[in-house]
CSV table of C-alpha atoms in Angstrom, one decimal:
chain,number,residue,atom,x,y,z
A,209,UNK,CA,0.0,0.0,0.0
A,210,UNK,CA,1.2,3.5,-1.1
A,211,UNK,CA,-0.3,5.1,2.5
A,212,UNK,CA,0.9,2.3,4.6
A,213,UNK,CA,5.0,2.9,3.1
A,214,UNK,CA,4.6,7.3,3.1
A,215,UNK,CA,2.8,6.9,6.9
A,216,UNK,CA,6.1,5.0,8.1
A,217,UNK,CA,8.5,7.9,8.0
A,218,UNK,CA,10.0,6.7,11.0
A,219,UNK,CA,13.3,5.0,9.3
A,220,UNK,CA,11.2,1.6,8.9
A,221,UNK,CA,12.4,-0.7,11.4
A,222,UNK,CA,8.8,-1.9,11.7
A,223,UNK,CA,7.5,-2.9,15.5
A,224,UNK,CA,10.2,-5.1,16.2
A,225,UNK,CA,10.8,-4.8,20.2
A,226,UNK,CA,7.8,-2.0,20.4
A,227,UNK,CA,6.5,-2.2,24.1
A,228,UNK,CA,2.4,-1.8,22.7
A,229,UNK,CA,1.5,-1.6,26.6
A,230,UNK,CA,3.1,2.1,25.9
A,231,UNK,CA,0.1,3.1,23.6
A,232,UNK,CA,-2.9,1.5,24.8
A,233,UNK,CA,-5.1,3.0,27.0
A,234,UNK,CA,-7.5,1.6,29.3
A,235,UNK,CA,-11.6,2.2,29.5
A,236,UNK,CA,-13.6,3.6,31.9
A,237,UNK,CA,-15.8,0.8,33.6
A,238,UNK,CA,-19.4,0.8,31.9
A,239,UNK,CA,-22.3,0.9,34.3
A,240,UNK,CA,-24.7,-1.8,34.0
A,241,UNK,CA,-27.5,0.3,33.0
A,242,UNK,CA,-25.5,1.7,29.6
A,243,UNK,CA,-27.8,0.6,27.1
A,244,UNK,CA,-25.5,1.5,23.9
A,245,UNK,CA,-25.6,0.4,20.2
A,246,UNK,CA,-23.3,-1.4,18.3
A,247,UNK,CA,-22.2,-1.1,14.9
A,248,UNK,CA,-24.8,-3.4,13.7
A,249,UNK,CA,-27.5,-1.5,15.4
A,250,UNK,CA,-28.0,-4.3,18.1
A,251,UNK,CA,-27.4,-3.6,22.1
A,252,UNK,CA,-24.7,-4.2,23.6
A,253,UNK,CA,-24.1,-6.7,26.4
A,254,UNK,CA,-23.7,-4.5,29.6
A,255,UNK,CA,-20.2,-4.6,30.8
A,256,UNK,CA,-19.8,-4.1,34.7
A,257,UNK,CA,-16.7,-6.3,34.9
A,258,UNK,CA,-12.9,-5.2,34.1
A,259,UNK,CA,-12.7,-2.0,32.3
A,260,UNK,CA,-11.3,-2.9,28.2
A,261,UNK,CA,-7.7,-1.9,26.6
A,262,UNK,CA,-8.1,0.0,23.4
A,263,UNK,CA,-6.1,2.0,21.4
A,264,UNK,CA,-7.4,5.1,18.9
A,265,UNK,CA,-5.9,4.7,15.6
A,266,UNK,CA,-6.7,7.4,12.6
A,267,UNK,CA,-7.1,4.7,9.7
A,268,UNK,CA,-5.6,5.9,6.2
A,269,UNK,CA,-5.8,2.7,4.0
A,270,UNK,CA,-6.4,-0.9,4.2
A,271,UNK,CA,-5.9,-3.5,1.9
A,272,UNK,CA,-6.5,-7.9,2.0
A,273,UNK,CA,-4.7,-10.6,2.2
A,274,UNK,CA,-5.7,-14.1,2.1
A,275,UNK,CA,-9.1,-13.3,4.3
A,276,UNK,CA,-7.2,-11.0,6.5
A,277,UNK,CA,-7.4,-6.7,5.9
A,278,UNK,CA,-4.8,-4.8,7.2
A,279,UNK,CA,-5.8,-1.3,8.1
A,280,UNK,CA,-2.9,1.0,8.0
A,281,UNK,CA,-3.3,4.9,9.9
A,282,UNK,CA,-1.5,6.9,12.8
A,283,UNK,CA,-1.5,6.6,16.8
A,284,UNK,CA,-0.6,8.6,19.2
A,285,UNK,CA,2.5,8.1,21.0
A,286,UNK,CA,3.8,10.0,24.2
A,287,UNK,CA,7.0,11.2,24.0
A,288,UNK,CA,10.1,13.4,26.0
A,289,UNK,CA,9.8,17.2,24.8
A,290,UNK,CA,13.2,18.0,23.6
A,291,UNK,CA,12.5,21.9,23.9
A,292,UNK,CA,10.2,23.8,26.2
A,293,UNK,CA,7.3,24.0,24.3
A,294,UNK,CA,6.8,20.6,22.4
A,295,UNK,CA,4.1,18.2,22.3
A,296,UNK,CA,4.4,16.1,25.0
A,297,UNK,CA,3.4,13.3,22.4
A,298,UNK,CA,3.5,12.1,18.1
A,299,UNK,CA,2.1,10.4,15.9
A,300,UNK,CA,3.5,7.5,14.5
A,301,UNK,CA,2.2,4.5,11.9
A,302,UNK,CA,0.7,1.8,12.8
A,303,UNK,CA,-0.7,-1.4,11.1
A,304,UNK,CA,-3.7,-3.5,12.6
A,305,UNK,CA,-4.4,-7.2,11.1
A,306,UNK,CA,-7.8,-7.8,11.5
A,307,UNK,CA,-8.6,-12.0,10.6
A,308,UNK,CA,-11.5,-13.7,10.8
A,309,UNK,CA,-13.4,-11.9,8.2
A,310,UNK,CA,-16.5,-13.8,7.1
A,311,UNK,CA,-17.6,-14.2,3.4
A,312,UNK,CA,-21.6,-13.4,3.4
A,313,UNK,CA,-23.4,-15.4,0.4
A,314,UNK,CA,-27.2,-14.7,-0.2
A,315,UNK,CA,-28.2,-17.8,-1.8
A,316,UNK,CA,-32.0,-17.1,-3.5
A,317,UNK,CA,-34.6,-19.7,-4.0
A,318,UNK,CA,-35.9,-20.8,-7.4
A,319,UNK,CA,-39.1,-20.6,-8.6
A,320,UNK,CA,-41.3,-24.0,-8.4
A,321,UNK,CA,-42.7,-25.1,-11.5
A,322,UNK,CA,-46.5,-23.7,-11.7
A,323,UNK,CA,-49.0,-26.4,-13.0
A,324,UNK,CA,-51.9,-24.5,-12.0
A,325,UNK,CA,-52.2,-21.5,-14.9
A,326,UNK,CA,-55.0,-20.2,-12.7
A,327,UNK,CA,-53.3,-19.8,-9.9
A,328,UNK,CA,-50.4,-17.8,-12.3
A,329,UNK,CA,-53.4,-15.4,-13.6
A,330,UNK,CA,-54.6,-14.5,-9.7
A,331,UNK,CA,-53.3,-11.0,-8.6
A,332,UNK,CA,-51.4,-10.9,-5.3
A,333,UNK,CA,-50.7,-14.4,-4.8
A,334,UNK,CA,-47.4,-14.5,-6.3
A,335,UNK,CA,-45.2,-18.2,-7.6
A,336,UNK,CA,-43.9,-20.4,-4.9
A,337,UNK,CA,-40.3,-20.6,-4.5
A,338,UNK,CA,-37.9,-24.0,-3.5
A,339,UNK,CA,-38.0,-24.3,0.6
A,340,UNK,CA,-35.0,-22.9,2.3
A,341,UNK,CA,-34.2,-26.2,3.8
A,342,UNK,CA,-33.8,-27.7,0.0
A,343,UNK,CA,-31.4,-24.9,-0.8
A,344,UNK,CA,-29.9,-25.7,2.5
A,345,UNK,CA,-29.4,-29.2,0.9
A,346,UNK,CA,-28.1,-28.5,-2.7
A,347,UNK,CA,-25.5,-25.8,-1.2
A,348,UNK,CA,-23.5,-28.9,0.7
A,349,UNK,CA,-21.8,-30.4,-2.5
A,350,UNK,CA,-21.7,-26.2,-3.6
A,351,UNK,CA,-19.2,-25.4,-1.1
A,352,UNK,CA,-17.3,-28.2,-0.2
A,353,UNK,CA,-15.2,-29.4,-0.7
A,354,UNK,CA,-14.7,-27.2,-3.9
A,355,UNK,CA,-14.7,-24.0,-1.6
A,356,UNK,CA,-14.4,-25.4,1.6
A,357,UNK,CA,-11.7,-28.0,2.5
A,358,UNK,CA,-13.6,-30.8,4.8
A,359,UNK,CA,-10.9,-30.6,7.3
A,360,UNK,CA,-11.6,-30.0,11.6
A,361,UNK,CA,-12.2,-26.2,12.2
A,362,UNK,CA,-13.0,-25.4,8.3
A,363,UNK,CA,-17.1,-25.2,9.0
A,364,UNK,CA,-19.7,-23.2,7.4
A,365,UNK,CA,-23.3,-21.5,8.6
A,366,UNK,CA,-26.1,-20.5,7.2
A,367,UNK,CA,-29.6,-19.1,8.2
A,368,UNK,CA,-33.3,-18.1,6.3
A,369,UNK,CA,-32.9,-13.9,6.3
A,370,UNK,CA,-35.4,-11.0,4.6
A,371,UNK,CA,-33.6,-8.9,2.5
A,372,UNK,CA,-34.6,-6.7,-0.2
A,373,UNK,CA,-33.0,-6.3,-3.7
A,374,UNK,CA,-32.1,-2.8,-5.4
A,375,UNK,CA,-29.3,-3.5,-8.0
A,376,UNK,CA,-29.9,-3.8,-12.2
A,377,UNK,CA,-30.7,-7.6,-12.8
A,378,UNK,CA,-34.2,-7.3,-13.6
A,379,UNK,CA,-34.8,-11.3,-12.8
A,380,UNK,CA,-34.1,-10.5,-9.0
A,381,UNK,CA,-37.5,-9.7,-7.1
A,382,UNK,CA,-36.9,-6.1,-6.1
A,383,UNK,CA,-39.5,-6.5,-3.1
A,384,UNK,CA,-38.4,-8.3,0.3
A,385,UNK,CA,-37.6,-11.7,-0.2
A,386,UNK,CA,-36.4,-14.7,1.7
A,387,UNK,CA,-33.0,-15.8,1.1
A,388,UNK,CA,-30.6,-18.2,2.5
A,389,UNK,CA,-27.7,-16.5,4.1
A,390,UNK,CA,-24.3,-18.7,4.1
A,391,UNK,CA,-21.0,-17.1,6.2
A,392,UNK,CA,-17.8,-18.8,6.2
A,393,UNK,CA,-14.7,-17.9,6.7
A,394,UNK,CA,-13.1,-15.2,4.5
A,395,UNK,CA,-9.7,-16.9,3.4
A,396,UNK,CA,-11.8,-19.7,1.2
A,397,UNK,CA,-13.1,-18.6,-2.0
A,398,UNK,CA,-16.4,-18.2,-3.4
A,399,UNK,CA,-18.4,-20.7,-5.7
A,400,UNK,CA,-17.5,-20.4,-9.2
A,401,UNK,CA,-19.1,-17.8,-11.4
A,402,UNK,CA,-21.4,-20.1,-13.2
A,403,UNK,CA,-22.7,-21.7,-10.0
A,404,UNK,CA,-23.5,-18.1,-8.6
A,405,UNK,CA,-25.1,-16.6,-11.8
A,406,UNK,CA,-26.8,-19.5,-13.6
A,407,UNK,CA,-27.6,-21.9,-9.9
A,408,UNK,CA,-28.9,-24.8,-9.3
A,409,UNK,CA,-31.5,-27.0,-9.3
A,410,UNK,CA,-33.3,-25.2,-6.1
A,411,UNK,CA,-31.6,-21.8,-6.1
A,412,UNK,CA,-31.6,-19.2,-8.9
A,413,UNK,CA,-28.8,-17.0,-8.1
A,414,UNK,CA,-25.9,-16.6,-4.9
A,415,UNK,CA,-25.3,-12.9,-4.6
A,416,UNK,CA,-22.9,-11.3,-2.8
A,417,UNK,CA,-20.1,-13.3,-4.0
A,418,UNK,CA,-18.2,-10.5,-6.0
A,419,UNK,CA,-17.7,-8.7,-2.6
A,420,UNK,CA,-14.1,-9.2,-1.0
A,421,UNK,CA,-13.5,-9.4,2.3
A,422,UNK,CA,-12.5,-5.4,2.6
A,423,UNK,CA,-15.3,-4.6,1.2
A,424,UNK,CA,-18.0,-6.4,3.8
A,425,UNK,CA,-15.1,-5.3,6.7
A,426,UNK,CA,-15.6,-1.6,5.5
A,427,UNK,CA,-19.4,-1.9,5.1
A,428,UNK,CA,-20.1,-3.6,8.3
A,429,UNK,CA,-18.0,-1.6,10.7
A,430,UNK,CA,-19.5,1.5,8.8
A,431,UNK,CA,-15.8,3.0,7.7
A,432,UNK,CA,-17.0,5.8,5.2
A,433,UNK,CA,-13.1,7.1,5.0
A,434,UNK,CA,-10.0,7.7,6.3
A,435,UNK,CA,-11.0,9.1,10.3
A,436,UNK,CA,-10.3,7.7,14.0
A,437,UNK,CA,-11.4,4.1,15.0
A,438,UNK,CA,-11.2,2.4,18.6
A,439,UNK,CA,-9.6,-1.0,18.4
A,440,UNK,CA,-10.6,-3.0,22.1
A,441,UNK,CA,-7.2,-5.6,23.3
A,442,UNK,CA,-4.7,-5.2,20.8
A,443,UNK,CA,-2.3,-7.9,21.2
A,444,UNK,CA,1.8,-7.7,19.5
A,445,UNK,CA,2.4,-9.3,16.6
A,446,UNK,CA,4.0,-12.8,17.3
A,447,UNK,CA,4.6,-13.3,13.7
A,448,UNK,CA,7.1,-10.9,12.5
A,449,UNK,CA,6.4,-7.8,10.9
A,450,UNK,CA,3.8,-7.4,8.1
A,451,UNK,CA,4.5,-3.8,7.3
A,452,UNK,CA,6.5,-1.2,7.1
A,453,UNK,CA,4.7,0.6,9.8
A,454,UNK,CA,6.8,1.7,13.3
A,455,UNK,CA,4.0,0.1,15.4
A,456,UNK,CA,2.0,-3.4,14.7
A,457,UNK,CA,-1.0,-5.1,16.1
A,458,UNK,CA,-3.3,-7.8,15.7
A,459,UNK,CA,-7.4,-7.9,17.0
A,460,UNK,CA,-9.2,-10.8,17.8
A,461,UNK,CA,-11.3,-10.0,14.9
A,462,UNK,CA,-13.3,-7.4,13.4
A,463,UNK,CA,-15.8,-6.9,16.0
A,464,UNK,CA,-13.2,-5.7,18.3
A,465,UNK,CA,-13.2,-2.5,16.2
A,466,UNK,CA,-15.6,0.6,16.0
A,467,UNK,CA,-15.7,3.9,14.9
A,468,UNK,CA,-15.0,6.5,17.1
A,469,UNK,CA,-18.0,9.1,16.8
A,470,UNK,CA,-19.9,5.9,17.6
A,471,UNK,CA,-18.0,4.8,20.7
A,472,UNK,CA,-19.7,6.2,24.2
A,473,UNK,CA,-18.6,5.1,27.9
A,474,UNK,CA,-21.6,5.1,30.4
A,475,UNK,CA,-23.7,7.0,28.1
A,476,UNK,CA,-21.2,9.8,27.2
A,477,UNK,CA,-20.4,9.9,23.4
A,478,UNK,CA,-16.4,9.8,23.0
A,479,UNK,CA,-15.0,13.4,22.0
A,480,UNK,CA,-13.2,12.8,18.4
A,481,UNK,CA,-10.1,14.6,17.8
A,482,UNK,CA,-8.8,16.2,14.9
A,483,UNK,CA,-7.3,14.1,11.8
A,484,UNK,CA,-3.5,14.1,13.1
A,485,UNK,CA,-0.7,15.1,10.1
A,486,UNK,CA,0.2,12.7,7.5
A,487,UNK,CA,3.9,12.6,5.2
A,488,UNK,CA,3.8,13.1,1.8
A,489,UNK,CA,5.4,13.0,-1.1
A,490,UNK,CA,5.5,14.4,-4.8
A,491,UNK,CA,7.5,12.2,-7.5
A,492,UNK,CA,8.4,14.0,-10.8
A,493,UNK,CA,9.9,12.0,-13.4
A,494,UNK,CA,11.6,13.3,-16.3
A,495,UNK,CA,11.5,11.3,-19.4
A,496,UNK,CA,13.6,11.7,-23.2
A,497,UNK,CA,12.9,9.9,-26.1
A,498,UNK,CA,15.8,7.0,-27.0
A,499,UNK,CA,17.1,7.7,-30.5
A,500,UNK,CA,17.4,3.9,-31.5
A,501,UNK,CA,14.3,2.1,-29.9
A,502,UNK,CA,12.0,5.4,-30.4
A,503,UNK,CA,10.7,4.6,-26.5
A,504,UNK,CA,10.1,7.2,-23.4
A,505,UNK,CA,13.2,6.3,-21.3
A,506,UNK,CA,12.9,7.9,-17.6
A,507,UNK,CA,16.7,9.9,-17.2
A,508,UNK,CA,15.5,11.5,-13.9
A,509,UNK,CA,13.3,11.6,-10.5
A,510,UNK,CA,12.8,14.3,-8.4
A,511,UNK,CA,11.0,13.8,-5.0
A,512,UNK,CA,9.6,16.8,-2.3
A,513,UNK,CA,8.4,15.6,1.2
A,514,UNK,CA,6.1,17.8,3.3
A,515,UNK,CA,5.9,15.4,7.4
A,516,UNK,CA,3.2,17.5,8.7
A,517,UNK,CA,0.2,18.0,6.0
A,518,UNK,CA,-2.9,18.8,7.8
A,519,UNK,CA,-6.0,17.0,6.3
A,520,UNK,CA,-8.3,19.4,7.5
A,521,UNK,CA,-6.6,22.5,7.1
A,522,UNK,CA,-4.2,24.1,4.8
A,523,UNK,CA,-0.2,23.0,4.9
């Protein structure tokens, strides 16, 4: 990622003996009456127990690999003041691997064969569709092993949801209609393209299979853009580093992440601060044509690098 390498300008040594304890902070204790939201618009479990780590990270870019995004942004980091006057604190990079992203497949019943033509011809009783439990059926052989390896821990779920369709294919009902939601988890692929557009014997179509894992990450933790997340018990990297980044984290998955303006502790909405400054830089490449091959040769780069640009003000 172009962000995650111009947001390390801290000579790149990646998080390699980074004390993490130094940056997370620590949560008030919620009251047991705190009746707050989630993401997903579904209450929250009251927490009167231990009070959570988190850490506040300004998120940049992300990008996937193999089912797991990596979000790549700034933190806050409290430092000595050299001269009177200072900031008693930075901001440095920072990558967070988020796994255990889940592939969402709406599989949608076919039609039944009508042998009543009276039945077609009578308004507002519309054409039977295949039970969700026969979909349920034919989507075993579908996903595995093809998709899913049958190995312990590789599993899949699924579950009869109402959704409604508002997209260009004209042969999807546009109304609310039952579907058959399958979630697995997001480093298997997704059913071939003819299986998802031309389907089976008792499903018409599986939508939702061109989405990537970034995409459903993004959608359900409602990221609309770079700006500040909360991230609950980061843990260090045990793996070596994955980026270029100065500090490095892993979540237990992406539930343990929420944006900010949506975070409150016993019913006070968290304050969000202003987008912290990012490092730039401009490339200019000078180019001459090559008298033999006729071809744009490049004979010389410039580059110009601003550490402080303000996102929300001018530089």
């Amino acid at each position: 990622s172009a962000i995650a390498a111009a947001t390390s300008h801290d000579t790149g040594v990646g998080s390699a003996g980074m004390n993490l304890e130094k940056i997370v902070m620590v949560e008030e204790s919620a009251k047991s009456n705190d009746d707050s939201m989630d993401v997903d618009g579904k209450e929250e479990k009251a927490e009167g127990s231990a009070p959570r780590r988190y850490l506040d990270v300004y998120w940049l870019d992300a990008s996937e690999r193999q089912g797991v995004v990596y979000l790549y942004g700034k933190v806050k980091v409290p430092v000595d003041a050299k001269k009177k006057g200072d900031a008693p604190f930075a901001y440095q990079s920072c990558c967070v691997t988020i796994p255990h992203n889940e592939r969402n497949l709406f599989v949608l019943p076919r039609l039944l064969p009508s042998n009543d033509a009276e039945n077609e011809e009578e308004e507002g009783s519309p054409q039977q569709r295949h039970s969700i439990a026969d979909v349920y059926t034919e989507m075993k052989p579908v996903l595995q092993p093809s998709c899913i390896p049958k190995a312990q821990g590789a599993n899949w779920k699924a579950k009869p949801v109402t959704r409604s369709y508002a997209f260009e294919d004209p042969s999807i009902p546009r109304g609310e209609c039952q579907y058959l939601k399958v979630v697995y988890d997001g480093k298997y692929p997704v059913p071939e393209r003819s299986v998802c557009i031309n389907g089976g014997k008792t499903f018409e179509k599986i939508l939702g299979a061109g989405a990537s894992n970034l995409e459903n990450f993004l959608i359900k933790r409602r990221l609309m853009g770079p700006g500040w997340v909360r991230i609950y018990d980061p843990k260090p990297m045990t793996c070596g580093n994955v980026s270029w980044c100065k500090w490095e984290c892993t979540l237990e998955g992406p539930k343990s992440l929420k944006r900010l303006d949506l975070v409150s502790v016993n019913g006070t909405k968290v304050t969000v601060p202003p987008p912290p400054p990012v490092s730039t830089v401009s490339l200019k490449f000078k180019t001459v044509v090559n008298p033999k091959s006729h071809a744009l040769e490049i004979v010389c780069v410039s580059a110009i690098c601003h550490s402080r640009v303000q996102l929300d003000a001018a530089s």
